[in-house]
């Protein structure tokens, strides 16, 4: 959450001359409502099912840069789909998250005690991110442009 997946993804796509796609945006477009509304109205389990389907479709159809929601990695099947792909994990610490998103309640998984919940989410997910990531790029105190360049360099991709 707040790592800059979409912003950095768009920059990477532009530098590589390919299309950008975000599975969270795919879900919002398909459902006609925000992710926070899906969580509140239908629950996390329904959202995760939508997310799994969106990721499967995007990985099968899309050949450019793809951004996944932060919880997509929780699914075993999603991790299997990502195996062998040039995945970058954009990492940050809680203080950086506070600066970027304020850890506000618009994020459904951070509604109560957001700092503690963010840390707990990251403790539960970090090993999954690093399991599928070919590279880990720290985003703390970096501009999106610097992060995009670090991803290009780390993955040894060439910009156009």
mmCIF file of C-alpha atoms in Angstrom:
data_model
loop_
_atom_site.group_PDB
_atom_site.id
_atom_site.type_symbol
_atom_site.label_atom_id
_atom_site.label_comp_id
_atom_site.label_asym_id
_atom_site.label_seq_id
_atom_site.Cartn_x
_atom_site.Cartn_y
_atom_site.Cartn_z
ATOM 1 C CA UNK A 1 0.000 0.000 0.000
ATOM 2 C CA UNK A 2 1.370 3.349 -1.019
ATOM 3 C CA UNK A 3 4.634 1.987 -2.393
ATOM 4 C CA UNK A 4 4.042 3.712 -5.723
ATOM 5 C CA UNK A 5 3.173 0.617 -7.760
ATOM 6 C CA UNK A 6 0.938 2.488 -10.180
ATOM 7 C CA UNK A 7 3.082 5.599 -10.527
ATOM 8 C CA UNK A 8 6.305 3.637 -10.942
ATOM 9 C CA UNK A 9 4.575 1.121 -13.197
ATOM 10 C CA UNK A 10 3.403 3.869 -15.536
ATOM 11 C CA UNK A 11 6.915 5.342 -15.648
ATOM 12 C CA UNK A 12 8.436 1.923 -16.377
ATOM 13 C CA UNK A 13 5.923 1.245 -19.122
ATOM 14 C CA UNK A 14 6.661 4.605 -20.743
ATOM 15 C CA UNK A 15 10.421 4.026 -20.544
ATOM 16 C CA UNK A 16 10.084 0.533 -22.025
ATOM 17 C CA UNK A 17 7.567 1.580 -24.688
ATOM 18 C CA UNK A 18 4.916 -0.884 -23.485
ATOM 19 C CA UNK A 19 1.435 -0.642 -21.997
ATOM 20 C CA UNK A 20 0.703 -0.365 -18.276
ATOM 21 C CA UNK A 21 -2.081 -2.211 -16.469
ATOM 22 C CA UNK A 22 -3.162 -2.223 -12.814
ATOM 23 C CA UNK A 23 -5.310 -5.090 -11.549
ATOM 24 C CA UNK A 24 -6.870 -2.892 -8.852
ATOM 25 C CA UNK A 25 -8.058 -0.536 -11.607
ATOM 26 C CA UNK A 26 -9.375 -3.547 -13.545
ATOM 27 C CA UNK A 27 -11.448 -4.590 -10.527
ATOM 28 C CA UNK A 28 -12.823 -1.074 -9.992
ATOM 29 C CA UNK A 29 -13.767 -0.820 -13.674
ATOM 30 C CA UNK A 30 -15.425 -4.243 -13.745
ATOM 31 C CA UNK A 31 -17.343 -3.721 -10.492
ATOM 32 C CA UNK A 32 -18.189 -0.042 -10.984
ATOM 33 C CA UNK A 33 -17.200 0.775 -7.407
ATOM 34 C CA UNK A 34 -14.136 1.422 -5.306
ATOM 35 C CA UNK A 35 -12.189 -1.372 -3.633
ATOM 36 C CA UNK A 36 -13.037 0.002 -0.193
ATOM 37 C CA UNK A 37 -16.743 -0.284 -1.098
ATOM 38 C CA UNK A 38 -16.271 -3.896 -2.217
ATOM 39 C CA UNK A 39 -14.621 -4.684 1.124
ATOM 40 C CA UNK A 40 -17.413 -3.023 3.116
ATOM 41 C CA UNK A 41 -20.340 -4.318 1.062
ATOM 42 C CA UNK A 42 -19.129 -7.791 0.066
ATOM 43 C CA UNK A 43 -16.240 -8.567 2.397
ATOM 44 C CA UNK A 44 -12.585 -9.356 1.928
ATOM 45 C CA UNK A 45 -13.214 -12.907 0.709
ATOM 46 C CA UNK A 46 -15.267 -11.643 -2.258
ATOM 47 C CA UNK A 47 -12.662 -9.004 -3.052
ATOM 48 C CA UNK A 48 -9.872 -11.612 -3.006
ATOM 49 C CA UNK A 49 -11.857 -13.770 -5.449
ATOM 50 C CA UNK A 50 -12.218 -10.787 -7.788
ATOM 51 C CA UNK A 51 -8.529 -10.045 -7.362
ATOM 52 C CA UNK A 52 -7.485 -13.632 -8.202
ATOM 53 C CA UNK A 53 -9.564 -13.521 -11.378
ATOM 54 C CA UNK A 54 -8.220 -10.091 -12.366
ATOM 55 C CA UNK A 55 -4.621 -11.213 -11.890
ATOM 56 C CA UNK A 56 -5.125 -14.431 -13.883
ATOM 57 C CA UNK A 57 -6.691 -12.483 -16.750
ATOM 58 C CA UNK A 58 -4.037 -9.760 -16.722
ATOM 59 C CA UNK A 59 -1.098 -12.179 -16.627
ATOM 60 C CA UNK A 60 -2.626 -14.160 -19.519
ATOM 61 C CA UNK A 61 -3.490 -11.122 -21.674
ATOM 62 C CA UNK A 62 -1.031 -8.361 -20.840
ATOM 63 C CA UNK A 63 2.542 -8.195 -22.105
ATOM 64 C CA UNK A 64 3.590 -4.847 -20.618
ATOM 65 C CA UNK A 65 4.098 -3.620 -17.070
ATOM 66 C CA UNK A 66 1.563 -4.937 -14.583
ATOM 67 C CA UNK A 67 0.867 -3.638 -11.075
ATOM 68 C CA UNK A 68 -0.858 -5.922 -8.583
ATOM 69 C CA UNK A 69 -2.674 -4.944 -5.427
ATOM 70 C CA UNK A 70 -0.725 -5.491 -2.226
ATOM 71 C CA UNK A 71 -2.782 -8.494 -1.128
ATOM 72 C CA UNK A 72 -2.714 -10.356 -4.446
ATOM 73 C CA UNK A 73 0.398 -12.173 -3.304
ATOM 74 C CA UNK A 74 -1.565 -13.959 -0.559
ATOM 75 C CA UNK A 75 -2.974 -16.393 -3.113
ATOM 76 C CA UNK A 76 -0.886 -19.513 -3.863
ATOM 77 C CA UNK A 77 -2.091 -19.551 -7.465
ATOM 78 C CA UNK A 78 -1.063 -15.944 -7.986
ATOM 79 C CA UNK A 79 2.406 -16.664 -6.651
ATOM 80 C CA UNK A 80 2.647 -19.627 -9.055
ATOM 81 C CA UNK A 81 1.606 -17.390 -11.976
ATOM 82 C CA UNK A 82 4.348 -14.909 -11.082
ATOM 83 C CA UNK A 83 7.093 -17.517 -10.758
ATOM 84 C CA UNK A 84 9.781 -16.872 -13.332
ATOM 85 C CA UNK A 85 8.430 -13.461 -14.372
ATOM 86 C CA UNK A 86 10.494 -10.280 -13.882
ATOM 87 C CA UNK A 87 8.751 -9.226 -10.660
ATOM 88 C CA UNK A 88 9.927 -6.235 -8.639
ATOM 89 C CA UNK A 89 8.872 -5.770 -5.023
ATOM 90 C CA UNK A 90 8.749 -2.068 -4.109
ATOM 91 C CA UNK A 91 9.523 -1.980 -0.401
ATOM 92 C CA UNK A 92 9.160 0.796 2.162
ATOM 93 C CA UNK A 93 9.059 1.210 5.901
ATOM 94 C CA UNK A 94 6.094 2.320 7.983
ATOM 95 C CA UNK A 95 7.337 5.907 8.311
ATOM 96 C CA UNK A 96 7.456 6.233 4.534
ATOM 97 C CA UNK A 97 3.929 4.773 4.323
ATOM 98 C CA UNK A 98 2.727 7.402 6.778
ATOM 99 C CA UNK A 99 4.260 10.162 4.641
ATOM 100 C CA UNK A 100 2.724 8.827 1.439
ATOM 101 C CA UNK A 101 -0.769 7.684 2.352
ATOM 102 C CA UNK A 102 -1.194 8.845 5.918
ATOM 103 C CA UNK A 103 -2.410 5.342 6.742
ATOM 104 C CA UNK A 104 -5.939 6.656 6.593
ATOM 105 C CA UNK A 105 -9.160 4.724 6.973
ATOM 106 C CA UNK A 106 -9.887 4.822 3.227
ATOM 107 C CA UNK A 107 -7.651 1.751 3.224
ATOM 108 C CA UNK A 108 -10.023 -0.964 4.479
ATOM 109 C CA UNK A 109 -7.338 -3.146 6.056
ATOM 110 C CA UNK A 110 -5.967 -0.203 8.050
ATOM 111 C CA UNK A 111 -9.164 1.111 9.610
ATOM 112 C CA UNK A 112 -8.158 0.630 13.267
ATOM 113 C CA UNK A 113 -4.662 1.437 14.609
ATOM 114 C CA UNK A 114 -3.201 1.858 11.117
ATOM 115 C CA UNK A 115 0.499 1.812 12.067
ATOM 116 C CA UNK A 116 0.209 -1.466 13.942
ATOM 117 C CA UNK A 117 -1.992 -2.989 11.249
ATOM 118 C CA UNK A 118 0.421 -1.892 8.492
ATOM 119 C CA UNK A 119 3.307 -3.518 10.361
ATOM 120 C CA UNK A 120 1.286 -6.702 10.885
ATOM 121 C CA UNK A 121 0.291 -6.837 7.215
ATOM 122 C CA UNK A 122 3.885 -6.365 6.143
ATOM 123 C CA UNK A 123 5.152 -8.963 8.626
ATOM 124 C CA UNK A 124 2.654 -11.433 7.172
ATOM 125 C CA UNK A 125 3.324 -10.543 3.521
ATOM 126 C CA UNK A 126 6.981 -9.539 3.203
ATOM 127 C CA UNK A 127 8.254 -13.120 2.832
ATOM 128 C CA UNK A 128 5.660 -13.729 0.098
ATOM 129 C CA UNK A 129 6.746 -10.607 -1.794
ATOM 130 C CA UNK A 130 10.397 -11.607 -1.626
ATOM 131 C CA UNK A 131 9.523 -15.204 -2.591
ATOM 132 C CA UNK A 132 8.248 -14.157 -6.024
ATOM 133 C CA UNK A 133 10.305 -11.031 -6.602
ATOM 134 C CA UNK A 134 13.364 -11.200 -8.768
ATOM 135 C CA UNK A 135 14.446 -7.882 -7.253
ATOM 136 C CA UNK A 136 13.593 -5.805 -4.201
ATOM 137 C CA UNK A 137 13.764 -2.039 -4.660
ATOM 138 C CA UNK A 138 13.505 0.267 -1.655
ATOM 139 C CA UNK A 139 11.321 3.290 -2.325
ATOM 140 C CA UNK A 140 12.067 5.225 0.887
ATOM 141 C CA UNK A 141 13.202 8.797 0.201
ATOM 142 C CA UNK A 142 13.249 8.231 -3.568
ATOM 143 C CA UNK A 143 11.273 9.904 -6.302
ATOM 144 C CA UNK A 144 9.120 7.708 -8.549
ATOM 145 C CA UNK A 145 11.603 8.379 -11.353
ATOM 146 C CA UNK A 146 14.490 7.147 -9.192
ATOM 147 C CA UNK A 147 12.546 4.024 -8.231
ATOM 148 C CA UNK A 148 11.647 3.307 -11.868
ATOM 149 C CA UNK A 149 15.305 3.632 -12.878
ATOM 150 C CA UNK A 150 16.358 1.368 -9.999
ATOM 151 C CA UNK A 151 13.861 -1.274 -11.184
ATOM 152 C CA UNK A 152 15.129 -1.021 -14.764
ATOM 153 C CA UNK A 153 18.708 -1.364 -13.562
ATOM 154 C CA UNK A 154 17.998 -4.205 -11.145
ATOM 155 C CA UNK A 155 16.027 -6.204 -13.701
ATOM 156 C CA UNK A 156 18.591 -5.299 -16.376
ATOM 157 C CA UNK A 157 15.879 -3.948 -18.644
ATOM 158 C CA UNK A 158 16.647 -1.349 -21.265
ATOM 159 C CA UNK A 159 14.609 1.793 -21.640
ATOM 160 C CA UNK A 160 13.755 3.043 -25.128
#
